[in-house]
Amino acid sequence: MTLKIVVSVKYVPDAAGDRTFADDFTVDRDEADGLLSELDEYAVEQALRIAEAVEDAEVTVVTVGPEDARAALGKALSMGADNAIHVEDDDLHGTDAIGTSLVLAKAIEKTGFDLVVCGMASTDGAMGVLPAMLAERLDVPQVTLLSEVSVHDGAVIGRRDGDAASERLQAALPAIVSVTDQSGEARYPSFKGIMAAKKKPVETLDLDDLGLEGDELGLAGSYTVVEAAAERPARTAGVIVKDEGEGGKQLAEFLAGQKFI
Amino acid sequence: MAEVLVHVDHADGAVRKPTLELLTLARRLGEPVALALGAGARETTAVLAEHGATRVLTHEASEYADYLVVPKVDALRAAVAAVSPAAVLVPSSAEGKEIAARLAIRIGSGIVTDAIDVEAGAEGPIVTQSVFAGSYTTKSRVSLGTPVITVKPNSAPVEPAPAAGTVAELAVGFSDSTRGTRITERIPRRSSGRPELTEAAIVVAGGRGVNGDFTVLEALADALGAAVGASRAAVDADWYPHAQQVGQTGKSVSPQLYIAAGISGAIQHRAGMQTAKTIVAINKDPEAPIFDLADHGVIGDLFEIVPALTAEARARKG
Ligand SMILES: Cc1cc2nc3c(=O)[nH]c(=O)nc-3n(C[C@H](O)[C@H](O)[C@H](O)COP(=O)(O)OP(=O)(O)OC[C@H]3O[C@@H](n4cnc5c(N)ncnc54)[C@H](O)[C@@H]3O)c2cc1C
Ligand SMILES: Nc1ncnc2c1ncn2[C@@H]1O[C@H](COP(=O)(O)O)[C@@H](O)[C@H]1O
């Protein structure tokens, strides 16, 4: 039986560029170059490793995002995923996490799954809530923030390193997992992988295809409103001194002046 | 007056500091009602009452320790139904955000995560967030349902505000979905005896420049009563535990003082420390981006500067 793995990936503005807001306080996706969120590369990697460990598996990548987001799917396909789904609709502009989780849940349900693999957080919104929301919506176990993951006999097993303890988790499939950047370095696409990716199927879906109405989604349907966004005032330039043997002492004086010592 | 539900983070009855900060914020919005779950829940009540909880709802069951996240969501759902709060505040830990996320879906409400401030507003709580690695500050509000808000540590002072703290047992029903993800083993983290990284007033952090030996930084941290943090480069090299990593994929800290030694200041590192009140950098490269953030920077060798600073700090403490 084929193990059907869906990887949920996000296309994000490059953190190395200048990220900013558009006039409607949505993330400006025109200003900065976009790419597959680095944290979702770990999700693709773990999905591929799980697929390689079983006899028969299919890895589908899915993204919800504008036209450019196809680039994120392309990267995942060149790493080795089998096929992709791109949910794209003008009415999605401004959709918040609640709405995105609804759209993703519908798309994932439509394609079918034994295992959904997510990243730990997107590198732009960085909420780290979507995997839990998907589990809630799809009513399947949530096995999240894993630094180690594997699938055995219809169950997913993983290690979650929390603040107070490191936990071993176990759940029966179907399930939703998310993996951290401790789970193992992501592979680079090979030349062969890049060439092969061009021929892999990418299905495009809009809200109609998912049986969703535009007015529940987008900026108008959002459950949250951003009322203001201000660039943080640049930190006032500090004092930078070169250590000529007294650097430690001067630093102590600075800290004493601030009442830290 | 409206009631505000506060999810209590505690370890066997010992309430963690971020929860007390949440009570301070909750009092700006209404009367705090605290919800404490799992083993030791009843032991939390005195501290919660001292810090403003007018009511404390408790529920003890083995499910909270045996299954991931969902039992707590079930309990919060039950509490929301019982209290009809004006807002729900949850500490912004990894688990807290997951609990809040599922609750928001379940009650059909909007959610705002990682608040650094919360104020009362005409149309509901106004939430301040720091986004894009700290380069922007936004103000947002939940426009549908009961606002669910997760709040970062160090976002408000802990204030004593004695209140009734009337204790009541909450009735919580679990279903099969509650028991979906079993916690089969738990290995508690060994305590370093130093303050919690996210709660500490002072953090001393080291990076690749520390070159394998964190003892110089630990000595400084102990002289200052600080927590020790590390860059991902230091964690990846196995010089320090991942639990102490500061940055985008580690902890986000907002201390009064952050001392970065041998850390270049990559954007992913800055994402986790940029909101510190005072930043000190020690680096031998004058071009290191961390100096752009520093209130006081020293260009030089950390192995010279840090021990000298430690000695001075100890001497001044007498
Ligand atoms: C998706 C993603 C997530 C990430 N998440 C995080 C994160 O959460 N946290 C994080 O920290 N990083 C994170 N990173 C990594 C980040 O990009 C940097 O690689 C990392 O922060 C570098 O660590 P560093 O500053 O210790 O090392 P380096 O960049 O190598 O800097 C070391 C510094 O030490 C100085 N130095 C060397 N010797 C001495 C000496 N004797 N005295 C004084 N100074 C000295 C050098 O001049 C240099 O500036 C992430 C990266 C990615 C792609
Ligand atoms: N628009 C999106 N399309 C597909 N997957 C997403 C999207 N947004 C978030 N995700 C997934 O959810 C994870 C957590 O995202 P977030 O909750 O936004 O931090 C990411 O690492 C992705 O796996």
XYZ file of C-alpha atoms and ligand atoms in Angstrom:
655
model
C 0.000 0.000 0.000
C 1.273 3.427 -0.880
C 2.178 5.687 2.021
C 0.781 9.043 0.992
C 2.837 11.922 2.400
C 1.851 15.566 1.942
C 4.411 18.284 2.722
C 3.024 21.716 3.429
C 5.461 24.444 2.389
C 5.396 28.208 2.323
C 6.895 30.692 -0.093
C 8.360 33.569 1.921
C 10.275 36.802 1.367
C 14.017 36.312 1.804
C 14.997 37.161 5.392
C 18.292 38.500 4.112
C 16.452 41.191 2.121
C 14.447 44.151 3.388
C 11.069 42.822 4.450
C 8.297 45.360 4.709
C 4.539 45.922 4.659
C 2.269 46.970 1.810
C -0.251 49.815 2.351
C -2.892 47.358 3.572
C -0.447 46.002 6.202
C -0.081 42.670 4.450
C 3.462 41.400 3.982
C 4.861 43.113 0.910
C 5.671 40.221 -1.411
C 6.838 42.409 -4.286
C 9.698 44.151 -2.532
C 11.843 41.233 -1.440
C 12.867 38.128 -3.373
C 10.933 35.038 -2.395
C 11.983 31.472 -1.764
C 10.943 28.192 -0.175
C 11.004 28.895 3.560
C 14.294 27.446 4.821
C 12.480 25.798 7.705
C 10.215 23.962 5.259
C 13.259 22.445 3.545
C 13.600 20.364 6.709
C 10.012 19.184 6.256
C 10.668 18.166 2.643
C 13.838 16.373 3.755
C 12.100 14.336 6.466
C 9.223 13.481 4.133
C 11.706 12.172 1.559
C 13.599 10.159 4.190
C 10.375 8.597 5.474
C 9.350 7.802 1.879
C 12.740 6.229 1.150
C 12.437 3.977 4.202
C 9.225 2.288 3.068
C 8.463 0.090 0.080
C 6.029 2.387 -1.634
C 5.367 6.058 -0.953
C 4.232 9.174 -2.738
C 5.330 12.664 -1.664
C 3.074 15.555 -2.633
C 4.036 19.153 -1.810
C 1.313 21.706 -1.294
C 1.447 25.464 -0.942
C -1.109 28.226 -0.562
C 0.227 31.410 -2.080
C 0.467 33.787 -5.035
C 1.702 32.875 -8.511
C 5.380 33.229 -7.543
C 4.913 30.583 -4.847
C 5.311 28.022 -7.596
C 9.036 28.525 -7.160
C 8.800 26.977 -3.688
C 7.086 23.918 -5.177
C 9.758 23.734 -7.876
C 12.495 23.618 -5.249
C 10.738 20.834 -3.323
C 10.177 18.847 -6.534
C 13.851 19.188 -7.449
C 14.765 17.856 -4.007
C 12.751 14.753 -4.862
C 9.019 15.188 -4.175
C 6.796 13.438 -6.712
C 4.133 16.015 -7.476
C 2.693 19.306 -6.249
C -0.489 21.221 -5.566
C -0.616 25.011 -5.799
C -3.624 26.706 -4.244
C -3.851 30.153 -5.794
C -6.716 32.626 -5.848
C -6.865 36.427 -5.916
C -9.393 36.268 -3.080
C -6.691 34.804 -0.814
C -4.754 38.084 -0.542
C -4.484 39.005 3.135
C -5.704 35.667 4.519
C -4.555 35.088 8.110
C -3.457 31.857 9.800
C -7.033 30.785 10.563
C -8.008 31.167 6.913
C -4.821 29.606 5.553
C -5.355 26.570 7.763
C -8.886 26.198 6.357
C -7.666 26.332 2.763
C -4.775 23.950 3.442
C -7.013 21.506 5.296
C -9.421 21.404 2.339
C -6.595 20.908 -0.160
C -4.969 18.174 1.938
C -8.286 16.410 2.438
C -8.968 16.571 -1.276
C -5.679 14.977 -2.241
C -5.787 12.449 0.626
C -2.980 11.657 3.106
C -1.497 9.252 5.611
C 0.998 11.781 6.898
C 1.275 15.564 6.606
C 4.724 17.061 7.259
C 5.090 20.766 8.095
C 7.976 23.007 9.045
C 8.223 24.293 12.642
C 7.279 27.843 11.645
C 7.287 30.053 8.606
C 10.278 32.388 8.449
C 8.088 35.449 7.785
C 5.009 35.137 9.995
C 6.843 32.840 12.397
C 3.668 31.947 14.256
C 4.290 28.220 14.464
C 0.556 27.575 14.718
C -0.448 26.095 11.402
C 0.406 22.435 12.082
C -1.704 22.489 15.267
C -4.546 24.201 13.392
C -4.413 21.575 10.641
C -4.585 18.782 13.203
C -7.574 20.438 14.833
C -9.386 20.899 11.526
C -8.607 17.439 10.136
C -9.205 15.769 13.525
C -6.056 13.658 13.364
C -3.197 13.395 15.910
C -0.742 16.272 16.168
C 2.875 15.128 16.555
C 4.742 18.399 16.356
C 8.098 20.135 16.816
C 10.025 16.925 16.291
C 13.808 16.804 16.200
C 13.567 13.119 15.231
C 10.795 11.393 13.304
C 10.120 7.991 11.768
C 7.183 5.871 10.646
C 6.796 2.219 11.697
C 3.834 -0.135 11.293
C 1.254 2.553 10.678
C 2.457 4.775 13.507
C 4.583 7.894 13.665
C 7.201 8.100 16.395
C 9.176 11.192 17.254
C 11.159 13.181 19.786
C 10.017 16.609 20.916
C 12.555 18.689 22.830
C 10.472 20.965 25.018
C 11.458 23.578 27.562
C 11.119 21.346 30.590
C 11.725 17.930 29.087
C 12.489 15.913 26.017
C 9.491 13.755 25.140
C 8.992 10.642 23.028
C 5.713 10.796 21.141
C 3.680 8.205 19.328
C 0.496 8.352 17.257
C -1.324 6.213 14.739
C -1.546 7.379 11.117
C -3.083 9.440 9.630
C -1.308 12.249 11.495
C 0.171 15.736 11.174
C 3.805 16.267 12.103
C 6.070 19.290 12.153
C 9.858 19.072 12.253
C 12.491 21.453 13.616
C 15.810 22.515 12.146
C 17.415 19.945 14.458
C 15.866 17.094 12.453
C 18.671 16.782 9.904
C 20.223 18.902 7.152
C 18.166 19.206 3.990
C 19.673 17.829 0.775
C 20.643 20.048 -2.149
C 18.784 19.387 -5.383
C 20.997 17.484 -7.821
C 21.276 18.502 -11.470
C 19.261 15.405 -12.336
C 16.677 16.394 -9.720
C 16.361 19.883 -11.169
C 15.851 18.516 -14.681
C 13.345 15.891 -13.513
C 11.365 18.482 -11.542
C 10.417 20.295 -14.739
C 8.385 17.286 -15.866
C 6.638 16.605 -12.560
C 2.918 17.399 -12.340
C 1.789 20.576 -10.563
C -1.955 20.836 -10.036
C -3.407 24.325 -9.583
C -6.532 24.738 -7.468
C -8.627 27.807 -6.707
C -11.178 28.397 -3.967
C -13.983 27.106 -6.174
C -12.195 23.789 -6.589
C -12.043 23.521 -2.791
C -15.676 24.488 -2.283
C -14.718 27.646 -0.399
C -16.240 31.109 -0.700
C -14.038 34.151 -1.139
C -15.757 36.196 1.567
C -14.695 33.820 4.368
C -11.098 34.445 3.357
C -8.755 37.196 2.287
C -8.311 40.494 4.082
C -12.079 41.009 4.526
C -12.638 37.540 5.975
C -9.660 37.795 8.294
C -10.168 37.163 12.002
C -7.546 39.739 12.876
C -6.812 43.288 11.766
C -3.456 45.005 11.781
C -4.135 48.611 12.706
C -0.612 49.986 12.536
C 2.879 48.949 11.548
C 5.871 51.109 12.349
C 9.493 50.567 11.577
C 11.262 50.133 14.871
C 13.339 53.244 15.508
C 16.952 52.411 14.786
C 18.782 51.778 18.029
C 20.676 54.884 18.994
C 24.267 54.363 17.959
C 26.203 52.942 20.845
C 29.767 53.404 21.913
C 32.179 51.021 20.220
C 35.648 50.868 21.751
C 38.720 48.943 20.730
C 40.211 46.877 23.513
C 43.651 48.220 24.390
C 43.843 46.150 27.544
C 41.178 48.123 29.418
C 38.144 46.846 27.437
C 36.872 44.638 30.250
C 37.225 47.394 32.812
C 35.497 49.972 30.603
C 32.696 47.538 30.022
C 32.340 47.046 33.770
C 32.084 50.834 34.161
C 29.385 50.988 31.504
C 27.438 48.213 33.260
C 27.902 49.879 36.633
C 26.587 53.146 35.146
C 23.469 51.251 34.051
C 23.179 49.683 37.533
C 23.717 46.140 36.269
C 26.675 45.631 38.622
C -16.858 43.704 34.857
C -15.681 41.423 32.051
C -13.556 38.422 32.943
C -10.311 37.488 31.208
C -9.150 33.889 31.111
C -5.456 33.227 31.815
C -3.920 29.826 31.034
C -1.488 28.975 33.842
C 1.927 27.521 33.057
C 3.256 25.672 36.081
C 5.549 22.803 37.032
C 3.886 20.586 39.657
C 2.214 23.590 41.224
C 5.102 26.075 40.893
C 3.749 28.912 38.728
C 6.199 30.157 36.106
C 6.911 33.871 35.960
C 5.358 34.551 32.499
C 1.958 33.541 33.898
C 2.224 36.224 36.590
C 3.043 38.749 33.856
C -0.124 37.640 32.061
C -2.132 38.418 35.179
C -0.759 41.979 35.111
C -1.914 42.350 31.489
C -5.261 40.635 32.162
C -6.045 43.198 34.882
C -5.915 45.927 32.230
C -8.708 44.168 30.361
C -10.948 42.932 33.163
C -10.989 40.510 36.082
C -8.464 37.697 35.692
C -9.769 34.138 35.947
C -6.900 31.639 36.001
C -7.062 28.075 34.688
C -4.541 25.606 36.175
C -4.354 22.040 34.858
C -2.658 18.770 35.741
C -0.720 17.527 38.731
C -0.252 20.286 41.302
C -2.948 22.556 39.821
C -4.491 23.185 43.232
C -1.149 24.285 44.689
C -1.015 27.235 42.274
C -3.999 29.033 43.739
C -2.352 31.120 46.494
C 0.238 32.664 44.171
C -2.381 33.342 41.499
C -4.669 35.068 44.009
C -1.777 37.219 45.263
C -1.246 38.437 41.695
C -4.828 39.314 40.857
C -6.799 36.164 40.034
C -10.354 36.703 41.234
C -11.170 33.078 40.470
C -9.006 30.015 39.902
C -10.382 27.065 37.950
C -8.503 23.806 38.399
C -8.629 20.348 36.903
C -6.264 17.505 37.699
C -6.157 14.430 35.452
C -3.422 12.128 34.174
C -4.316 13.000 30.555
C -2.458 16.322 30.840
C 0.850 14.516 31.295
C 0.159 11.515 29.086
C -1.079 13.104 25.855
C 0.188 16.027 23.810
C -1.538 19.451 23.762
C -5.157 18.366 23.122
C -6.248 17.704 26.751
C -5.330 21.300 27.589
C -7.314 22.538 24.591
C -10.338 20.563 25.821
C -10.010 22.188 29.245
C -9.620 25.707 27.869
C -12.648 25.119 25.650
C -14.648 24.107 28.722
C -13.383 27.145 30.623
C -14.316 29.510 27.794
C -17.830 28.040 27.818
C -18.079 28.421 31.595
C -16.612 31.932 31.863
C -17.491 33.652 28.533
C -14.314 35.722 28.854
C -13.559 38.963 27.031
C -10.196 37.479 26.008
C -7.993 34.436 26.561
C -4.304 34.959 27.398
C -1.804 32.106 26.998
C 1.976 32.175 27.612
C 3.833 32.210 24.282
C 5.832 29.017 24.712
C 5.952 26.518 21.846
C 3.238 24.488 23.567
C 1.247 27.578 24.556
C 1.038 28.703 20.940
C -0.190 25.275 19.830
C -2.832 25.188 22.550
C -3.983 28.695 21.633
C -4.044 27.861 17.911
C -6.354 24.881 18.369
C -8.553 26.745 20.824
C -8.994 29.590 18.326
C -10.123 27.157 15.612
C -12.427 25.352 18.026
C -14.208 28.476 19.263
C -14.155 30.241 15.890
C -11.987 33.106 17.087
C -9.042 35.063 15.787
C -5.611 34.621 17.330
C -2.610 36.912 17.749
C 0.678 35.293 18.804
C 3.851 36.562 20.474
C 2.419 39.771 21.902
C 4.936 42.048 23.610
C 2.190 44.262 25.045
C -1.586 44.200 25.440
C -3.808 47.201 26.181
C -7.539 47.722 26.452
C -9.131 49.232 23.316
C -12.624 50.372 22.342
C -13.069 47.340 20.079
C -11.190 44.851 22.224
C -7.587 44.331 23.283
C -4.882 46.045 21.217
C -1.909 43.731 20.835
C 1.616 44.944 20.136
C 3.949 42.582 18.281
C 7.522 42.795 17.103
C 7.897 41.326 13.589
C 10.465 40.707 10.852
C 13.281 39.973 13.260
C 12.352 42.969 15.381
C 12.561 45.546 12.591
C 8.839 46.424 12.778
C 6.339 46.917 15.575
C 2.683 46.260 14.777
C -0.578 46.862 16.600
C -3.336 44.360 15.904
C -6.706 43.342 17.164
C -8.889 40.265 16.874
C -12.005 41.174 14.895
C -13.980 37.928 15.182
C -14.843 35.906 18.252
C -13.171 35.899 21.661
C -9.616 37.232 21.220
C -7.018 34.513 21.847
C -3.641 36.105 22.556
C -0.282 34.497 23.324
C 2.150 36.721 25.203
C 5.937 36.530 25.233
C 7.872 36.379 28.515
C 9.136 39.713 29.923
C 6.286 41.669 28.290
C 4.892 43.075 31.559
C 6.028 43.491 35.155
C 4.961 41.036 37.836
C 2.765 43.022 40.244
C 1.274 41.891 43.538
C -2.480 42.648 43.458
C -4.265 40.532 46.040
C -7.652 39.238 44.900
C -10.187 36.708 46.107
C -8.820 33.758 44.150
C -11.946 31.700 44.731
C -11.096 28.130 43.770
C -13.471 25.948 41.771
C -13.091 22.622 40.045
C -13.710 22.816 36.286
C -15.598 19.972 34.636
C -13.701 18.732 31.585
C -14.747 15.935 29.246
C -12.160 14.128 27.110
C -12.883 12.333 23.842
C -10.993 9.766 21.756
C -9.301 12.553 19.782
C -7.872 13.807 23.075
C -5.738 10.690 23.326
C -4.343 10.820 19.769
C -0.717 11.520 20.588
C 0.730 9.581 23.499
C 3.778 10.808 25.398
C 5.572 7.503 25.860
C 8.623 8.822 27.675
C 9.703 12.057 29.305
C 13.306 12.927 30.078
C 13.334 16.052 32.247
C 15.942 18.638 31.382
C 18.732 18.888 33.929
C 18.630 22.274 35.619
C 21.767 24.379 35.357
C 20.788 26.236 38.521
C 20.847 29.476 36.493
C 17.775 31.588 35.704
C 15.424 30.424 32.900
C 16.729 31.785 29.595
C 13.480 33.451 28.520
C 12.747 34.894 31.973
C 16.217 36.124 32.941
C 16.900 39.842 33.410
C 20.423 39.333 32.076
C 21.567 36.917 29.349
C 25.215 36.200 28.540
C 25.418 34.539 25.129
C 28.286 32.967 23.239
C 28.832 31.988 19.622
C 31.399 30.374 17.384
C 34.012 32.729 18.790
C 33.822 30.920 22.130
C 35.607 28.074 20.405
C 34.237 25.180 22.408
C 34.660 26.402 25.958
C 31.673 28.103 27.563
C 33.168 28.164 31.076
C 34.388 31.775 30.658
C 30.832 32.830 29.818
C 29.330 30.746 32.608
C 31.651 32.443 35.094
C 30.481 35.875 33.909
C 26.855 34.749 33.980
C 27.217 33.564 37.565
C 28.846 36.826 38.606
C 25.866 38.721 37.113
C 23.118 36.261 38.103
C 22.455 35.747 34.400
C 21.257 32.954 32.119
C 23.588 31.592 29.440
C 22.529 31.604 25.789
C 24.198 30.378 22.618
C 24.113 31.016 18.884
C 23.079 28.236 16.558
C 26.678 27.843 15.422
C 27.673 27.050 19.009
C 24.730 24.677 19.427
C 25.355 22.905 16.126
C 28.955 22.368 17.219
C 27.602 20.679 20.388
C 29.225 23.228 22.689
C 25.934 24.093 24.358
C 22.456 22.516 24.573
C 19.838 23.419 22.009
C 17.475 24.508 24.788
C 19.794 27.492 25.296
C 19.822 28.592 21.642
C 18.760 32.189 21.059
C 17.196 33.192 17.754
C 14.617 32.386 15.145
C 14.674 28.647 15.756
C 15.645 28.867 19.386
C 14.376 31.029 22.216
C 13.340 34.598 21.839
C 14.600 36.671 24.758
C 13.847 40.176 25.895
C 16.097 40.790 28.905
C 17.211 44.068 30.449
C 20.767 43.265 29.373
C 22.071 40.973 26.602
C 25.810 40.364 26.341
C 26.852 38.756 23.028
C 30.389 37.379 22.969
C 31.880 35.891 19.810
C 28.563 36.185 17.969
C 28.496 37.852 14.543
C 24.835 38.919 14.723
C 23.174 37.110 11.802
C 19.562 38.102 11.124
C 18.313 34.785 12.536
C 20.172 35.430 15.776
C 18.996 39.039 16.006
C 15.397 37.826 15.627
C 15.665 36.341 19.088
C 17.376 39.145 21.016
C 16.767 42.440 19.244
C 14.183 43.607 21.773
C 16.637 43.424 24.695
C 16.752 46.777 26.497
C 20.545 47.089 26.562
C 22.868 45.183 24.234
C 26.586 44.679 24.765
C 28.772 43.064 22.089
C 32.269 41.651 22.324
C 33.784 40.637 19.006
C 37.225 40.800 17.448
C 35.846 41.754 14.043
C 34.995 45.489 13.906
C 32.712 44.780 10.929
C 30.509 42.263 12.793
C 26.824 43.250 12.332
C 26.165 42.734 16.053
C 27.885 46.108 16.640
C 25.009 47.826 14.778
C 22.768 46.861 17.692
C 25.192 47.390 20.528
C 24.788 50.104 23.136
C 28.321 49.311 24.165
C 30.659 47.296 21.968
C 34.185 46.160 22.585
C 36.373 45.173 19.654
C 38.766 42.550 20.927
C 39.369 39.032 22.140
C 36.590 37.708 24.335
C 39.083 35.502 26.198
C 40.769 38.712 27.463
C 37.697 40.882 27.933
C 35.202 38.489 29.499
C 37.463 37.293 32.369
C 38.422 40.920 33.111
C 34.750 41.893 33.216
C 33.945 38.920 35.436
C 36.673 39.917 37.890
C 35.418 43.532 37.957
C 31.819 42.407 38.471
C 32.836 40.151 41.351
C 34.988 42.881 42.913
C 32.185 45.457 42.729
C 29.746 43.056 44.292
C 32.259 42.776 47.106
C 16.479 28.853 8.967
C 17.625 29.320 9.838
C 17.400 29.476 11.194
C 18.436 29.922 12.033
N 18.175 30.094 13.363
C 19.155 30.595 14.154
C 18.911 30.834 15.539
O 17.832 30.558 16.070
N 19.906 31.349 16.296
C 21.147 31.647 15.765
O 22.006 32.118 16.504
N 21.397 31.414 14.477
C 20.446 30.890 13.655
N 20.742 30.627 12.351
C 22.159 30.707 11.903
C 22.651 32.095 11.599
O 22.359 32.389 10.256
C 24.187 32.174 11.818
O 24.804 31.183 11.036
C 24.608 31.983 13.263
O 23.854 32.825 14.111
C 26.093 32.287 13.414
O 26.518 32.056 14.738
P 27.776 32.838 15.320
O 27.491 34.296 15.310
O 28.089 32.199 16.630
O 28.935 32.416 14.315
P 29.727 33.290 13.254
O 28.816 33.973 12.325
O 30.767 32.396 12.710
O 30.385 34.407 14.140
C 31.384 34.180 15.089
C 31.900 35.537 15.530
O 32.848 35.380 16.579
C 33.887 36.329 16.425
N 35.037 35.800 17.159
C 35.805 34.720 16.875
N 36.754 34.540 17.819
C 36.597 35.521 18.725
C 37.287 35.877 19.929
N 38.305 35.146 20.413
N 36.880 36.979 20.594
C 35.845 37.728 20.119
N 35.155 37.433 18.995
C 35.534 36.346 18.298
C 34.057 36.439 14.939
O 34.630 37.704 14.601
C 32.616 36.306 14.427
O 31.988 37.571 14.285
C 19.722 30.187 11.491
C 19.940 30.024 10.125
C 18.916 29.594 9.300
C 19.176 29.444 7.827
N 0.705 29.393 2.914
C 1.130 28.183 3.294
N 1.074 27.141 2.428
C 1.482 25.904 2.797
N 1.985 25.621 4.009
C 2.069 26.599 4.914
C 1.646 27.932 4.615
N 1.849 28.693 5.710
C 2.373 27.882 6.649
N 2.521 26.619 6.187
C 3.064 25.427 6.917
O 2.886 25.617 8.319
C 4.132 25.691 8.987
C 4.056 26.682 10.143
O 3.727 27.965 9.663
P 3.288 29.180 10.587
O 2.249 28.675 11.525
O 2.795 30.211 9.604
O 4.537 29.634 11.296
C 5.130 26.027 7.882
O 6.436 25.605 8.224
C 4.544 25.270 6.699
O 4.856 23.894 6.769
